[in-house]
Short mmCIF file of C-alpha atoms in Angstrom, two decimals:
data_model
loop_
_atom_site.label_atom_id
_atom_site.label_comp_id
_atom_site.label_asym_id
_atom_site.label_seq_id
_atom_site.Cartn_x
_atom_site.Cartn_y
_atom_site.Cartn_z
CA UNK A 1 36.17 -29.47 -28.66
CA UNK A 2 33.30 -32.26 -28.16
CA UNK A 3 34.16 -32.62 -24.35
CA UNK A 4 34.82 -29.15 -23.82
CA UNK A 5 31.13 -27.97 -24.03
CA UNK A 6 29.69 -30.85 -21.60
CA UNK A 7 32.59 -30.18 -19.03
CA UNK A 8 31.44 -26.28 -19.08
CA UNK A 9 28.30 -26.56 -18.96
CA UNK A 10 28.66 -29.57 -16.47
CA UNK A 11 30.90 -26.75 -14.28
CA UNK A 12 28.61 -23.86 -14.62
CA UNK A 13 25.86 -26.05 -12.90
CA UNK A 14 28.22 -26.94 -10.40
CA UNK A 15 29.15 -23.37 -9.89
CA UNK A 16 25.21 -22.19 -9.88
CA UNK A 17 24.32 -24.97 -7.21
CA UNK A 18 27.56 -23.69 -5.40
CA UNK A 19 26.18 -19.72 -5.27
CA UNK A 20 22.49 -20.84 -4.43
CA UNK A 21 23.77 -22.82 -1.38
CA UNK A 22 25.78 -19.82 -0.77
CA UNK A 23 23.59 -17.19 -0.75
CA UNK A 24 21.50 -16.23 2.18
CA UNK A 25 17.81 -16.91 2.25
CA UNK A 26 15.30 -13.72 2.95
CA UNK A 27 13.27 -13.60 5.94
CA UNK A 28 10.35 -11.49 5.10
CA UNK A 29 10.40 -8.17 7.48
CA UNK A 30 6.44 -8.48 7.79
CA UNK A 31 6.02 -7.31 11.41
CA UNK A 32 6.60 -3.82 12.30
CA UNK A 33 6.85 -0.46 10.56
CA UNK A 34 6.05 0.10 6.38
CA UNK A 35 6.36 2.78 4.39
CA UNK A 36 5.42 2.52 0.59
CA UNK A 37 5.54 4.72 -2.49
CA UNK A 38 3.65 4.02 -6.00
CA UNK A 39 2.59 4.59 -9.43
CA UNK A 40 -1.26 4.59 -9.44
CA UNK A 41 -3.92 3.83 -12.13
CA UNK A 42 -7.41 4.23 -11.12
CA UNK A 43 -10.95 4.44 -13.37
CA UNK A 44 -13.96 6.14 -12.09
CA UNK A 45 -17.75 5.09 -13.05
CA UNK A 46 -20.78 6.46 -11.66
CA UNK A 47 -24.45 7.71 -13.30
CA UNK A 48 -24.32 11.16 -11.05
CA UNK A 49 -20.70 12.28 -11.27
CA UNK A 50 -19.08 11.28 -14.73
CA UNK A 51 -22.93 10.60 -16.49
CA UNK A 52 -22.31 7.10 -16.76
CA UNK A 53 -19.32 7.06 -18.58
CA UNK A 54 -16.03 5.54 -17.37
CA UNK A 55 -12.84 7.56 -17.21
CA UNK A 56 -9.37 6.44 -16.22
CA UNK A 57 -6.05 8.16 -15.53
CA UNK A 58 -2.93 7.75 -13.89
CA UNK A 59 -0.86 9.20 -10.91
CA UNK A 60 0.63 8.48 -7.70
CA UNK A 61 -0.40 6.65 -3.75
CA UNK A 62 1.37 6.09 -0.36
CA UNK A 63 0.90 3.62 1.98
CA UNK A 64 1.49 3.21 5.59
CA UNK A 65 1.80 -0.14 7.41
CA UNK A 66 2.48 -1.81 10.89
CA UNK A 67 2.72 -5.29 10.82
CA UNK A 68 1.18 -7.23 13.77
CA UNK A 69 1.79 -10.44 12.62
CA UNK A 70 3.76 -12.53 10.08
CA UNK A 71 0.47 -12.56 8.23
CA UNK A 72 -1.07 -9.70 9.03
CA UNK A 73 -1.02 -5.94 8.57
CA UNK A 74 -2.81 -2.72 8.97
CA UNK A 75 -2.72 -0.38 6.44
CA UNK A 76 -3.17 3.03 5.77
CA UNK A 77 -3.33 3.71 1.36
CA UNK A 78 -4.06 6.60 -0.11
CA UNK A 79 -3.69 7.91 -3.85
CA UNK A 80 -4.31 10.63 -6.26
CA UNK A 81 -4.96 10.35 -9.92
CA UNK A 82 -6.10 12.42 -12.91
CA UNK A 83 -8.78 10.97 -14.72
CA UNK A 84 -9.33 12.31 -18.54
CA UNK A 85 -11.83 13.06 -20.24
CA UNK A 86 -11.36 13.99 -24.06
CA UNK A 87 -14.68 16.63 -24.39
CA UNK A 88 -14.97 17.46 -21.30
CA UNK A 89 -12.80 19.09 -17.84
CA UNK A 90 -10.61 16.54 -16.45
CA UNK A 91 -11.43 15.03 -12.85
CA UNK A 92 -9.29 14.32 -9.88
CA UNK A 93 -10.08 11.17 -8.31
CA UNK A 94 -8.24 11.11 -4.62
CA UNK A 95 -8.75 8.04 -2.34
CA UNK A 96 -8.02 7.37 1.51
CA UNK A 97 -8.56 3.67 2.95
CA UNK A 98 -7.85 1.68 6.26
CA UNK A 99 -7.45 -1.43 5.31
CA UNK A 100 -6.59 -5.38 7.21
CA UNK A 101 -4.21 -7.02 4.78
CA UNK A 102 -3.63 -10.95 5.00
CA UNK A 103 -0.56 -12.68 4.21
CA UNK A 104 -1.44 -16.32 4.40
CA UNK A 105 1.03 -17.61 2.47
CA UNK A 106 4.99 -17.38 0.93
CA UNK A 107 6.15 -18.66 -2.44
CA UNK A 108 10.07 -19.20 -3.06
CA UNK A 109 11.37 -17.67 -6.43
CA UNK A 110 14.45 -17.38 -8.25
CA UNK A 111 13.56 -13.49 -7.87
CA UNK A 112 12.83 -13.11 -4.35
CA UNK A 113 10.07 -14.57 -2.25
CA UNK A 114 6.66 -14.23 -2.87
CA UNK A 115 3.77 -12.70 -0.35
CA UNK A 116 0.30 -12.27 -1.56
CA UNK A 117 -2.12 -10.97 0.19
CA UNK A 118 -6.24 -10.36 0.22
CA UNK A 119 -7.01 -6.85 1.84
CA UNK A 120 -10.78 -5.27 3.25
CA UNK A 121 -11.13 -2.28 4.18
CA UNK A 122 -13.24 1.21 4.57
CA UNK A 123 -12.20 4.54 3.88
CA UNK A 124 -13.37 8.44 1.66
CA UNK A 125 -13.22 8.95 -1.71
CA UNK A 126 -13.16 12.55 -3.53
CA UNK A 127 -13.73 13.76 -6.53
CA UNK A 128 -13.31 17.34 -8.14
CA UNK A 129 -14.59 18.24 -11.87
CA UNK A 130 -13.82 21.54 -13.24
CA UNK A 131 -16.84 22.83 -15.15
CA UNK A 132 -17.84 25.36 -16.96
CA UNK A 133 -20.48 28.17 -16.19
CA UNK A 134 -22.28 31.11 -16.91
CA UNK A 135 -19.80 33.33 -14.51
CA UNK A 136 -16.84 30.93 -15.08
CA UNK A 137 -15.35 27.56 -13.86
CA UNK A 138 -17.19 26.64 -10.66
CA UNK A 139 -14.93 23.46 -8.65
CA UNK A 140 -17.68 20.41 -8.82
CA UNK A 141 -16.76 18.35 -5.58
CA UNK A 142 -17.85 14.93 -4.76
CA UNK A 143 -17.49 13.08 -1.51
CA UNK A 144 -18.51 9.77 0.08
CA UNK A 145 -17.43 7.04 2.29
CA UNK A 146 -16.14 3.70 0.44
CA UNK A 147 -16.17 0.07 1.24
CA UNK A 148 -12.96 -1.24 -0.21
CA UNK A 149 -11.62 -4.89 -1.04
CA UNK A 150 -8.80 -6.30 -2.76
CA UNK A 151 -6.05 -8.26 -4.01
CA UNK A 152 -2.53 -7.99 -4.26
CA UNK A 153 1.19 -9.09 -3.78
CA UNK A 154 4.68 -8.36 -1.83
CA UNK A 155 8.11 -9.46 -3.85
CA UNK A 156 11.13 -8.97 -0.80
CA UNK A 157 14.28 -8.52 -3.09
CA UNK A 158 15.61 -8.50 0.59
CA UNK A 159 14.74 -8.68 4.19
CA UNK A 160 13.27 -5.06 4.48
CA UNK A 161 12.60 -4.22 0.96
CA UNK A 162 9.85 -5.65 -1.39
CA UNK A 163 8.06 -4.75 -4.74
CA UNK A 164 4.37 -3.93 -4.16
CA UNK A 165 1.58 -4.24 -6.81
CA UNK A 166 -1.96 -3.97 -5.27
CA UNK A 167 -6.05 -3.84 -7.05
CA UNK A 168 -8.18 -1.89 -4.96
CA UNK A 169 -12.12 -1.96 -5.67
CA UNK A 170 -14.16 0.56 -3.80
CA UNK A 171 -17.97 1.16 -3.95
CA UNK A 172 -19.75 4.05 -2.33
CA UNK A 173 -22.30 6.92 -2.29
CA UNK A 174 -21.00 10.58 -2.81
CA UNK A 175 -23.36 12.04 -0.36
CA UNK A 176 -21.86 15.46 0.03
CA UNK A 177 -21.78 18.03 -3.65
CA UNK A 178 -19.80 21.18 -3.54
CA UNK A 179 -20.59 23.95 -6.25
CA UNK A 180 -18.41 26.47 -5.28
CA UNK A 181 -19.52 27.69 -1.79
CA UNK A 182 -22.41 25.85 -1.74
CA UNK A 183 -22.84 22.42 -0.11
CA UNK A 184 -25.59 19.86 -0.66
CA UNK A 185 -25.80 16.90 1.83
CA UNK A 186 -27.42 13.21 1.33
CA UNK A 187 -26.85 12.86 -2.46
CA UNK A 188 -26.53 9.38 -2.42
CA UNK A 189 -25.34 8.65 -5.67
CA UNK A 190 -23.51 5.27 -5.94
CA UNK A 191 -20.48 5.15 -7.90
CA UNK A 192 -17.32 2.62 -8.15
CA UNK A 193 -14.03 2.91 -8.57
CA UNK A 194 -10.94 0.63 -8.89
CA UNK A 195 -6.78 1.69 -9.66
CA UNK A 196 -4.23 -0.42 -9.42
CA UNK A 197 -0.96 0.61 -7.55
CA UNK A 198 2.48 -0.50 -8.40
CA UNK A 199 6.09 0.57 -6.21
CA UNK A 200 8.63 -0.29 -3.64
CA UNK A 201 8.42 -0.83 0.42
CA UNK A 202 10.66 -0.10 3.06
CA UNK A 203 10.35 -2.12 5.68
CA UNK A 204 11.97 0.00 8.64
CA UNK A 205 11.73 -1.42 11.82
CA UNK A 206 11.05 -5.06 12.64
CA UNK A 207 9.59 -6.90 15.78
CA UNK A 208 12.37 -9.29 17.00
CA UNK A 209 9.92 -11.88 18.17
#
């Protein structure tokens, strides 16, 4: 029994170097078509629109991609989340960026490989509050143009088909108010948000060069 446990455990190294040789390395499907779906986070913070307080909820994004280069891709995010607020109407956050998104680097796992990225970007940001009134619940709508930076990383399980988790940090003016029918331009009320988006790529066509 003494030399049985060194000669198994002697063979199941063997046997694991064996299957590692074996197995076939992934190539990264960078270039080309991308087409992602997440879980979102996001919290909202701005003086004019939630009074200063922050608020955070969760719900859901997309992305779009075409990869021009091994290490670089344009992008096309957007997300939706409910953000809410205990004593007050809930709001709905909604975000749309277009974004340049930088690979410069791979990192070999045991669970796939490794692709982080930085990511800059510009895009709208909207936000509705239901509140109360006199006459009833007017729709409260906020909207603004966003500058948008951020970190974040790809983990290809195979070739065309990667884990995605991705910060996003956007700060803006809501310029334009809605109350009801009624629409008020140059508001310029600053306000930041940042969500965090987690989910699954398909990478579905790929440039052969």
């Amino acid at each position: 029994m003494p030399r049985v446990l060194p000669m198994l455990c002697v063979a199941i190294v063997l046997a694991t170097d064996v299957s590692a040789q074996e197995a076939k390395p992934i190539v990264p499907a960078v270039r080309g078509f991308q087409l992602g779906a997440d879980g979102a986070a996001a919290v909202l913070r701005s003086d004019y629109v939630t009074g200063g307080r922050r608020v955070a909820g969760g719900g859901f994004g997309l992305r779009l991609g075409w990869g021009i280069h091994d290490h670089v891709v344009l992008a096309m995010d957007v997300a939706a989340t409910k953000l809410v607020v205990a004593d007050t109407a809930d709001y709905f956050l909604a975000h749309a960026d277009m974004l340049l998104r930088v690979l410069p680097f791979r990192i070999e796992s045991g669970l796939g490989t490794w692709l982080p990225f930085v990511q800059v970007g510009g895009g709208w940001r909207n936000v509705e509050d239901d509140k109360a009134s006199p006459t009833g619940t007017n729709i409260y709508i906020f909207e603004g143009g966003v500058f948008t930076l951020g970190v974040g990383t790809h983990l290809y399980l195979a070739d065309e088909a990667s884990l995605f988790l991705g910060w996003y940090h956007s700060r803006g003016d809501f310029d334009d108010e809605r109350i009801g029918n009624t629409t008020t331009h140059n508001r310029n009320q600053p306000g930041r948000s940042s969500r965090l988006q987690m989910g699954v790529t398909w990478h579905l066509s790929r440039d052969p060069n």
